[in-house]
Amino acid sequence: MTLRIWGRANSINVQKVLWACGELGLAFERIDAGGAFGIVDSPEYKSMNPNGIVPAIDDDGFVLWESNAITRYLAAKHGAGTLWPTDLRVRADADRWMDWQCTEYSPRMRLAFWNLVRTPKEKQDPAAIEESRAGSEAMTAILDAALAGRTFIAGDNFTMGDIAIGVAVHRWLNLPLRREARPALEAYYARIMARPAAAKVLSSPIT
Ligand SMILES: N[C@@H](CCC(=O)N[C@@H](CS)C(=O)NCC(=O)O)C(=O)O
């Protein structure tokens, strides 16, 4: 066993790495870390990931953090032609949506998630939830339009881009809040969740 993954399984960013491993058929060892598991503030962990967050991997001595970078690395190493598109433009398309998930989509969803899922009702901030909901809805409209007429986010085939987008869509569609109907997005979600590797990682309620 040469691939080790640090991170609690309910983290959206750890889920990307686990899902990628599932798609690629990779064996790995996962060490629970972050949240109630701690570990991330230890000097040992910080020497590996100075940010003190999850995920991080050690692949036969090569340490890497940042979930999308890890997903790209595993895809490039083991998934050329599948998760890692060999066509430059298809790969750039997948790459673009991964960056968009990380910099535009998930940040807008964060406060709704934290308030509705991780904060007791009496301490929730309704204004923050609404601002986050509205911002996420606007981003979801962009994604829904992009998915209309596409099977997967970068075209006809499932790629690494669908992993980053997929975990975010999973979170959005499972938040207990009001959402616009998004037919293309909902059909896409059903397609990706039909994949055994996705179902395995995303089957539990969001926590
Ligand atoms: N940009 C980083 C963000 C990682 C991140 O925010 N991780 C969260 C969990 S999703 C974390 O470690 N939180 C602290 C903790 O769990 O203790 C990535 O994509 O890997």
PDB file of C-alpha atoms and ligand atoms in Angstrom:
ATOM      1  CA  MET A   1       0.000   0.000   0.000  1.00  0.00           C
ATOM      2  CA  THR A   2       1.733   3.196  -1.076  1.00  0.00           C
ATOM      3  CA  LEU A   3      -1.065   5.759  -1.152  1.00  0.00           C
ATOM      4  CA  ARG A   4      -2.147   7.302   2.167  1.00  0.00           C
ATOM      5  CA  ILE A   5      -4.951   9.858   2.451  1.00  0.00           C
ATOM      6  CA  TRP A   6      -5.541  12.061   5.494  1.00  0.00           C
ATOM      7  CA  GLY A   7      -9.051  13.378   5.977  1.00  0.00           C
ATOM      8  CA  ARG A   8     -12.468  12.754   7.494  1.00  0.00           C
ATOM      9  CA  ALA A   9     -14.903  11.165   5.048  1.00  0.00           C
ATOM     10  CA  ASN A  10     -17.603  13.849   5.447  1.00  0.00           C
ATOM     11  CA  SER A  11     -15.319  16.598   4.083  1.00  0.00           C
ATOM     12  CA  ILE A  12     -16.288  17.684   0.582  1.00  0.00           C
ATOM     13  CA  ASN A  13     -12.615  18.057  -0.299  1.00  0.00           C
ATOM     14  CA  VAL A  14     -11.650  14.647   1.009  1.00  0.00           C
ATOM     15  CA  GLN A  15     -14.612  13.180  -0.881  1.00  0.00           C
ATOM     16  CA  LYS A  16     -13.058  14.341  -4.158  1.00  0.00           C
ATOM     17  CA  VAL A  17      -9.931  12.323  -3.478  1.00  0.00           C
ATOM     18  CA  LEU A  18     -11.848   9.224  -2.343  1.00  0.00           C
ATOM     19  CA  TRP A  19     -14.130   9.424  -5.365  1.00  0.00           C
ATOM     20  CA  ALA A  20     -11.148   9.766  -7.722  1.00  0.00           C
ATOM     21  CA  CYS A  21      -9.536   6.709  -6.126  1.00  0.00           C
ATOM     22  CA  GLY A  22     -12.771   4.781  -6.575  1.00  0.00           C
ATOM     23  CA  GLU A  23     -13.048   5.724 -10.242  1.00  0.00           C
ATOM     24  CA  LEU A  24      -9.414   4.770 -10.805  1.00  0.00           C
ATOM     25  CA  GLY A  25      -9.602   1.525  -8.813  1.00  0.00           C
ATOM     26  CA  LEU A  26      -6.769   2.587  -6.508  1.00  0.00           C
ATOM     27  CA  ALA A  27      -6.024   0.933  -3.199  1.00  0.00           C
ATOM     28  CA  PHE A  28      -5.308   3.362  -0.368  1.00  0.00           C
ATOM     29  CA  GLU A  29      -5.186   3.774   3.370  1.00  0.00           C
ATOM     30  CA  ARG A  30      -7.300   6.592   4.842  1.00  0.00           C
ATOM     31  CA  ILE A  31      -6.449   8.200   8.164  1.00  0.00           C
ATOM     32  CA  ASP A  32      -9.315  10.092   9.822  1.00  0.00           C
ATOM     33  CA  ALA A  33      -8.151  13.679  10.402  1.00  0.00           C
ATOM     34  CA  GLY A  34      -9.737  17.088  10.751  1.00  0.00           C
ATOM     35  CA  GLY A  35     -12.835  18.136  12.699  1.00  0.00           C
ATOM     36  CA  ALA A  36     -13.408  15.979  15.789  1.00  0.00           C
ATOM     37  CA  PHE A  37     -10.539  13.693  14.761  1.00  0.00           C
ATOM     38  CA  GLY A  38      -7.930  16.416  15.278  1.00  0.00           C
ATOM     39  CA  ILE A  39      -4.450  15.509  14.006  1.00  0.00           C
ATOM     40  CA  VAL A  40      -4.353  18.501  11.630  1.00  0.00           C
ATOM     41  CA  ASP A  41      -2.824  20.826  14.228  1.00  0.00           C
ATOM     42  CA  SER A  42      -0.065  18.408  15.193  1.00  0.00           C
ATOM     43  CA  PRO A  43       3.496  19.324  14.204  1.00  0.00           C
ATOM     44  CA  GLU A  44       3.737  16.050  12.272  1.00  0.00           C
ATOM     45  CA  TYR A  45       0.690  16.841  10.160  1.00  0.00           C
ATOM     46  CA  LYS A  46       1.664  20.488   9.712  1.00  0.00           C
ATOM     47  CA  SER A  47       5.066  19.456   8.447  1.00  0.00           C
ATOM     48  CA  MET A  48       3.138  17.716   5.689  1.00  0.00           C
ATOM     49  CA  ASN A  49       0.384  20.297   5.192  1.00  0.00           C
ATOM     50  CA  PRO A  50       1.237  23.639   6.857  1.00  0.00           C
ATOM     51  CA  ASN A  51      -2.366  24.812   6.328  1.00  0.00           C
ATOM     52  CA  GLY A  52      -3.587  22.342   8.945  1.00  0.00           C
ATOM     53  CA  ILE A  53      -6.535  21.263   6.808  1.00  0.00           C
ATOM     54  CA  VAL A  54      -7.567  18.135   4.927  1.00  0.00           C
ATOM     55  CA  PRO A  55      -7.034  16.418   2.568  1.00  0.00           C
ATOM     56  CA  ALA A  56      -3.377  15.583   2.193  1.00  0.00           C
ATOM     57  CA  ILE A  57      -1.839  12.551   0.551  1.00  0.00           C
ATOM     58  CA  ASP A  58       1.460  10.717   0.646  1.00  0.00           C
ATOM     59  CA  ASP A  59       1.983   8.744  -2.534  1.00  0.00           C
ATOM     60  CA  ASP A  60       5.079   6.684  -2.028  1.00  0.00           C
ATOM     61  CA  GLY A  61       6.912   9.607  -0.438  1.00  0.00           C
ATOM     62  CA  PHE A  62       5.363  12.353  -2.546  1.00  0.00           C
ATOM     63  CA  VAL A  63       3.262  14.632  -0.314  1.00  0.00           C
ATOM     64  CA  LEU A  64       0.515  16.771  -1.828  1.00  0.00           C
ATOM     65  CA  TRP A  65      -2.336  18.922  -0.500  1.00  0.00           C
ATOM     66  CA  GLU A  66      -5.175  20.897  -2.155  1.00  0.00           C
ATOM     67  CA  SER A  67      -8.014  18.610  -3.167  1.00  0.00           C
ATOM     68  CA  ASN A  68      -8.193  19.624  -6.812  1.00  0.00           C
ATOM     69  CA  ALA A  69      -4.422  19.366  -7.226  1.00  0.00           C
ATOM     70  CA  ILE A  70      -4.577  15.870  -5.704  1.00  0.00           C
ATOM     71  CA  THR A  71      -7.456  14.905  -7.991  1.00  0.00           C
ATOM     72  CA  ARG A  72      -5.520  16.169 -11.031  1.00  0.00           C
ATOM     73  CA  TYR A  73      -2.380  14.346  -9.919  1.00  0.00           C
ATOM     74  CA  LEU A  74      -4.148  11.009  -9.460  1.00  0.00           C
ATOM     75  CA  ALA A  75      -6.048  11.481 -12.718  1.00  0.00           C
ATOM     76  CA  ALA A  76      -2.871  12.287 -14.658  1.00  0.00           C
ATOM     77  CA  LYS A  77      -0.965   9.402 -13.080  1.00  0.00           C
ATOM     78  CA  HIS A  78      -3.603   6.696 -13.428  1.00  0.00           C
ATOM     79  CA  GLY A  79      -6.406   7.986 -15.642  1.00  0.00           C
ATOM     80  CA  ALA A  80      -5.021   9.236 -18.947  1.00  0.00           C
ATOM     81  CA  GLY A  81      -7.875   9.093 -21.417  1.00  0.00           C
ATOM     82  CA  THR A  82     -10.524   8.725 -18.712  1.00  0.00           C
ATOM     83  CA  LEU A  83     -10.452  11.084 -15.721  1.00  0.00           C
ATOM     84  CA  TRP A  84      -7.553  12.957 -17.353  1.00  0.00           C
ATOM     85  CA  PRO A  85      -8.652  13.896 -20.880  1.00  0.00           C
ATOM     86  CA  THR A  86      -5.889  13.561 -23.433  1.00  0.00           C
ATOM     87  CA  ASP A  87      -7.465  16.215 -25.665  1.00  0.00           C
ATOM     88  CA  LEU A  88      -5.969  19.516 -24.485  1.00  0.00           C
ATOM     89  CA  ARG A  89      -9.170  21.504 -24.841  1.00  0.00           C
ATOM     90  CA  VAL A  90     -11.331  18.943 -23.104  1.00  0.00           C
ATOM     91  CA  ARG A  91      -8.776  18.852 -20.291  1.00  0.00           C
ATOM     92  CA  ALA A  92      -8.751  22.648 -20.047  1.00  0.00           C
ATOM     93  CA  ASP A  93     -12.545  22.601 -19.910  1.00  0.00           C
ATOM     94  CA  ALA A  94     -12.514  20.102 -17.036  1.00  0.00           C
ATOM     95  CA  ASP A  95      -9.766  22.113 -15.343  1.00  0.00           C
ATOM     96  CA  ARG A  96     -11.742  25.328 -15.684  1.00  0.00           C
ATOM     97  CA  TRP A  97     -14.767  23.852 -13.914  1.00  0.00           C
ATOM     98  CA  MET A  98     -12.565  22.498 -11.128  1.00  0.00           C
ATOM     99  CA  ASP A  99     -11.192  25.992 -10.518  1.00  0.00           C
ATOM    100  CA  TRP A 100     -14.682  27.448 -10.713  1.00  0.00           C
ATOM    101  CA  GLN A 101     -15.963  25.003  -8.097  1.00  0.00           C
ATOM    102  CA  CYS A 102     -13.142  25.940  -5.753  1.00  0.00           C
ATOM    103  CA  THR A 103     -13.131  29.706  -6.240  1.00  0.00           C
ATOM    104  CA  GLU A 104     -16.726  30.613  -7.148  1.00  0.00           C
ATOM    105  CA  TYR A 105     -19.274  27.928  -6.333  1.00  0.00           C
ATOM    106  CA  SER A 106     -18.333  26.335  -3.016  1.00  0.00           C
ATOM    107  CA  PRO A 107     -17.300  29.609  -1.308  1.00  0.00           C
ATOM    108  CA  ARG A 108     -20.795  30.978  -1.943  1.00  0.00           C
ATOM    109  CA  MET A 109     -22.387  27.850  -0.490  1.00  0.00           C
ATOM    110  CA  ARG A 110     -20.229  27.772   2.610  1.00  0.00           C
ATOM    111  CA  LEU A 111     -22.298  29.925   4.998  1.00  0.00           C
ATOM    112  CA  ALA A 112     -25.575  28.241   4.115  1.00  0.00           C
ATOM    113  CA  PHE A 113     -23.943  24.877   4.752  1.00  0.00           C
ATOM    114  CA  TRP A 114     -22.313  25.898   8.031  1.00  0.00           C
ATOM    115  CA  ASN A 115     -25.446  27.506   9.389  1.00  0.00           C
ATOM    116  CA  LEU A 116     -27.962  24.900   8.264  1.00  0.00           C
ATOM    117  CA  VAL A 117     -25.910  21.757   8.823  1.00  0.00           C
ATOM    118  CA  ARG A 118     -23.292  22.496  11.462  1.00  0.00           C
ATOM    119  CA  THR A 119     -24.907  25.180  13.652  1.00  0.00           C
ATOM    120  CA  PRO A 120     -27.709  24.687  16.216  1.00  0.00           C
ATOM    121  CA  LYS A 121     -30.970  26.292  15.043  1.00  0.00           C
ATOM    122  CA  GLU A 122     -30.931  29.011  17.726  1.00  0.00           C
ATOM    123  CA  LYS A 123     -27.492  30.181  16.653  1.00  0.00           C
ATOM    124  CA  GLN A 124     -28.122  30.227  12.902  1.00  0.00           C
ATOM    125  CA  ASP A 125     -27.817  33.513  11.009  1.00  0.00           C
ATOM    126  CA  PRO A 126     -30.801  33.817   8.618  1.00  0.00           C
ATOM    127  CA  ALA A 127     -29.312  36.798   6.727  1.00  0.00           C
ATOM    128  CA  ALA A 128     -26.078  34.920   6.074  1.00  0.00           C
ATOM    129  CA  ILE A 129     -28.038  31.859   4.969  1.00  0.00           C
ATOM    130  CA  GLU A 130     -30.098  33.927   2.535  1.00  0.00           C
ATOM    131  CA  GLU A 131     -27.075  35.711   1.083  1.00  0.00           C
ATOM    132  CA  SER A 132     -25.287  32.396   0.636  1.00  0.00           C
ATOM    133  CA  ARG A 133     -28.401  30.762  -0.837  1.00  0.00           C
ATOM    134  CA  ALA A 134     -28.884  33.562  -3.368  1.00  0.00           C
ATOM    135  CA  GLY A 135     -25.219  33.564  -4.368  1.00  0.00           C
ATOM    136  CA  SER A 136     -25.204  29.793  -4.749  1.00  0.00           C
ATOM    137  CA  GLU A 137     -28.416  29.924  -6.761  1.00  0.00           C
ATOM    138  CA  ALA A 138     -26.833  32.380  -9.204  1.00  0.00           C
ATOM    139  CA  MET A 139     -23.826  30.077  -9.617  1.00  0.00           C
ATOM    140  CA  THR A 140     -26.096  27.061  -9.983  1.00  0.00           C
ATOM    141  CA  ALA A 141     -27.893  28.824 -12.838  1.00  0.00           C
ATOM    142  CA  ILE A 142     -24.546  29.136 -14.653  1.00  0.00           C
ATOM    143  CA  LEU A 143     -23.819  25.464 -14.101  1.00  0.00           C
ATOM    144  CA  ASP A 144     -27.309  24.385 -15.153  1.00  0.00           C
ATOM    145  CA  ALA A 145     -26.973  26.326 -18.418  1.00  0.00           C
ATOM    146  CA  ALA A 146     -23.550  24.788 -19.085  1.00  0.00           C
ATOM    147  CA  LEU A 147     -24.911  21.281 -18.498  1.00  0.00           C
ATOM    148  CA  ALA A 148     -27.863  21.664 -20.866  1.00  0.00           C
ATOM    149  CA  GLY A 149     -27.073  19.435 -23.839  1.00  0.00           C
ATOM    150  CA  ARG A 150     -23.992  17.941 -22.160  1.00  0.00           C
ATOM    151  CA  THR A 151     -23.697  14.540 -20.579  1.00  0.00           C
ATOM    152  CA  PHE A 152     -20.806  15.514 -18.328  1.00  0.00           C
ATOM    153  CA  ILE A 153     -19.199  18.827 -17.443  1.00  0.00           C
ATOM    154  CA  ALA A 154     -16.469  18.640 -20.098  1.00  0.00           C
ATOM    155  CA  GLY A 155     -18.520  16.876 -22.758  1.00  0.00           C
ATOM    156  CA  ASP A 156     -19.502  13.287 -23.504  1.00  0.00           C
ATOM    157  CA  ASN A 157     -17.254  11.553 -21.011  1.00  0.00           C
ATOM    158  CA  PHE A 158     -16.878  11.556 -17.236  1.00  0.00           C
ATOM    159  CA  THR A 159     -13.665  13.376 -16.249  1.00  0.00           C
ATOM    160  CA  MET A 160     -11.906  14.771 -13.190  1.00  0.00           C
ATOM    161  CA  GLY A 161     -14.014  17.902 -13.651  1.00  0.00           C
ATOM    162  CA  ASP A 162     -17.122  15.944 -12.704  1.00  0.00           C
ATOM    163  CA  ILE A 163     -15.594  14.990  -9.385  1.00  0.00           C
ATOM    164  CA  ALA A 164     -15.082  18.588  -8.234  1.00  0.00           C
ATOM    165  CA  ILE A 165     -18.409  19.725  -9.656  1.00  0.00           C
ATOM    166  CA  GLY A 166     -20.176  16.586  -8.456  1.00  0.00           C
ATOM    167  CA  VAL A 167     -19.360  16.961  -4.767  1.00  0.00           C
ATOM    168  CA  ALA A 168     -20.526  20.579  -4.855  1.00  0.00           C
ATOM    169  CA  VAL A 169     -23.770  19.719  -6.664  1.00  0.00           C
ATOM    170  CA  HIS A 170     -24.362  16.927  -4.143  1.00  0.00           C
ATOM    171  CA  ARG A 171     -24.037  19.429  -1.318  1.00  0.00           C
ATOM    172  CA  TRP A 172     -26.286  22.016  -2.995  1.00  0.00           C
ATOM    173  CA  LEU A 173     -29.073  19.554  -3.755  1.00  0.00           C
ATOM    174  CA  ASN A 174     -29.015  18.177  -0.224  1.00  0.00           C
ATOM    175  CA  LEU A 175     -29.047  21.454   1.693  1.00  0.00           C
ATOM    176  CA  PRO A 176     -32.349  21.981   3.507  1.00  0.00           C
ATOM    177  CA  LEU A 177     -33.289  25.209   1.712  1.00  0.00           C
ATOM    178  CA  ARG A 178     -35.426  26.593  -1.106  1.00  0.00           C
ATOM    179  CA  ARG A 179     -34.017  25.965  -4.606  1.00  0.00           C
ATOM    180  CA  GLU A 180     -35.046  26.800  -8.158  1.00  0.00           C
ATOM    181  CA  ALA A 181     -35.817  23.802 -10.387  1.00  0.00           C
ATOM    182  CA  ARG A 182     -32.721  23.013 -12.485  1.00  0.00           C
ATOM    183  CA  PRO A 183     -33.599  20.242 -14.934  1.00  0.00           C
ATOM    184  CA  ALA A 184     -30.170  19.859 -16.550  1.00  0.00           C
ATOM    185  CA  LEU A 185     -28.384  19.926 -13.212  1.00  0.00           C
ATOM    186  CA  GLU A 186     -30.774  17.433 -11.637  1.00  0.00           C
ATOM    187  CA  ALA A 187     -30.438  15.022 -14.583  1.00  0.00           C
ATOM    188  CA  TYR A 188     -26.653  15.390 -14.355  1.00  0.00           C
ATOM    189  CA  TYR A 189     -26.744  14.653 -10.629  1.00  0.00           C
ATOM    190  CA  ALA A 190     -28.696  11.453 -11.272  1.00  0.00           C
ATOM    191  CA  ARG A 191     -26.115  10.418 -13.896  1.00  0.00           C
ATOM    192  CA  ILE A 192     -23.118  10.942 -11.669  1.00  0.00           C
ATOM    193  CA  MET A 193     -24.732   9.366  -8.620  1.00  0.00           C
ATOM    194  CA  ALA A 194     -25.405   6.222 -10.680  1.00  0.00           C
ATOM    195  CA  ARG A 195     -21.642   5.671 -10.710  1.00  0.00           C
ATOM    196  CA  PRO A 196     -20.635   3.164  -8.009  1.00  0.00           C
ATOM    197  CA  ALA A 197     -17.605   5.242  -6.978  1.00  0.00           C
ATOM    198  CA  ALA A 198     -19.814   8.310  -6.438  1.00  0.00           C
ATOM    199  CA  ALA A 199     -22.527   6.426  -4.578  1.00  0.00           C
ATOM    200  CA  LYS A 200     -19.927   4.918  -2.255  1.00  0.00           C
ATOM    201  CA  VAL A 201     -18.500   8.289  -1.237  1.00  0.00           C
ATOM    202  CA  LEU A 202     -21.655  10.418  -1.268  1.00  0.00           C
ATOM    203  CA  SER A 203     -24.272   8.035   0.138  1.00  0.00           C
ATOM    204  CA  SER A 204     -24.362   9.437   3.698  1.00  0.00           C
ATOM    205  CA  PRO A 205     -26.324  12.600   4.549  1.00  0.00           C
ATOM    206  CA  ILE A 206     -24.246  15.805   4.367  1.00  0.00           C
ATOM    207  CA  THR A 207     -22.773  16.541   7.806  1.00  0.00           C
TER     208      THR A 207
HETATM  209  N1  LIG B   1      -8.587  24.433  -0.709  1.00  0.00           N
HETATM  210  C1  LIG B   1      -8.506  23.313   0.187  1.00  0.00           C
HETATM  211  C2  LIG B   1      -9.581  23.460   1.235  1.00  0.00           C
HETATM  212  C3  LIG B   1      -9.537  22.321   2.241  1.00  0.00           C
HETATM  213  C4  LIG B   1     -10.519  22.523   3.377  1.00  0.00           C
HETATM  214  O1  LIG B   1     -11.168  23.564   3.512  1.00  0.00           O
HETATM  215  N2  LIG B   1     -10.646  21.495   4.192  1.00  0.00           N
HETATM  216  C5  LIG B   1     -11.570  21.555   5.320  1.00  0.00           C
HETATM  217  C6  LIG B   1     -12.561  20.394   5.247  1.00  0.00           C
HETATM  218  S1  LIG B   1     -13.547  20.452   3.780  1.00  0.00           S
HETATM  219  C7  LIG B   1     -10.796  21.393   6.616  1.00  0.00           C
HETATM  220  O2  LIG B   1      -9.755  20.771   6.643  1.00  0.00           O
HETATM  221  N3  LIG B   1     -11.341  21.955   7.706  1.00  0.00           N
HETATM  222  C8  LIG B   1     -10.730  21.839   8.993  1.00  0.00           C
HETATM  223  C9  LIG B   1     -10.960  20.510   9.643  1.00  0.00           C
HETATM  224  O3  LIG B   1     -11.670  19.635   9.106  1.00  0.00           O
HETATM  225  O4  LIG B   1     -10.419  20.325  10.753  1.00  0.00           O
HETATM  226  C10 LIG B   1      -8.674  22.025  -0.626  1.00  0.00           C
HETATM  227  O5  LIG B   1      -9.392  22.051  -1.624  1.00  0.00           O
HETATM  228  O6  LIG B   1      -8.078  20.989  -0.266  1.00  0.00           O
END
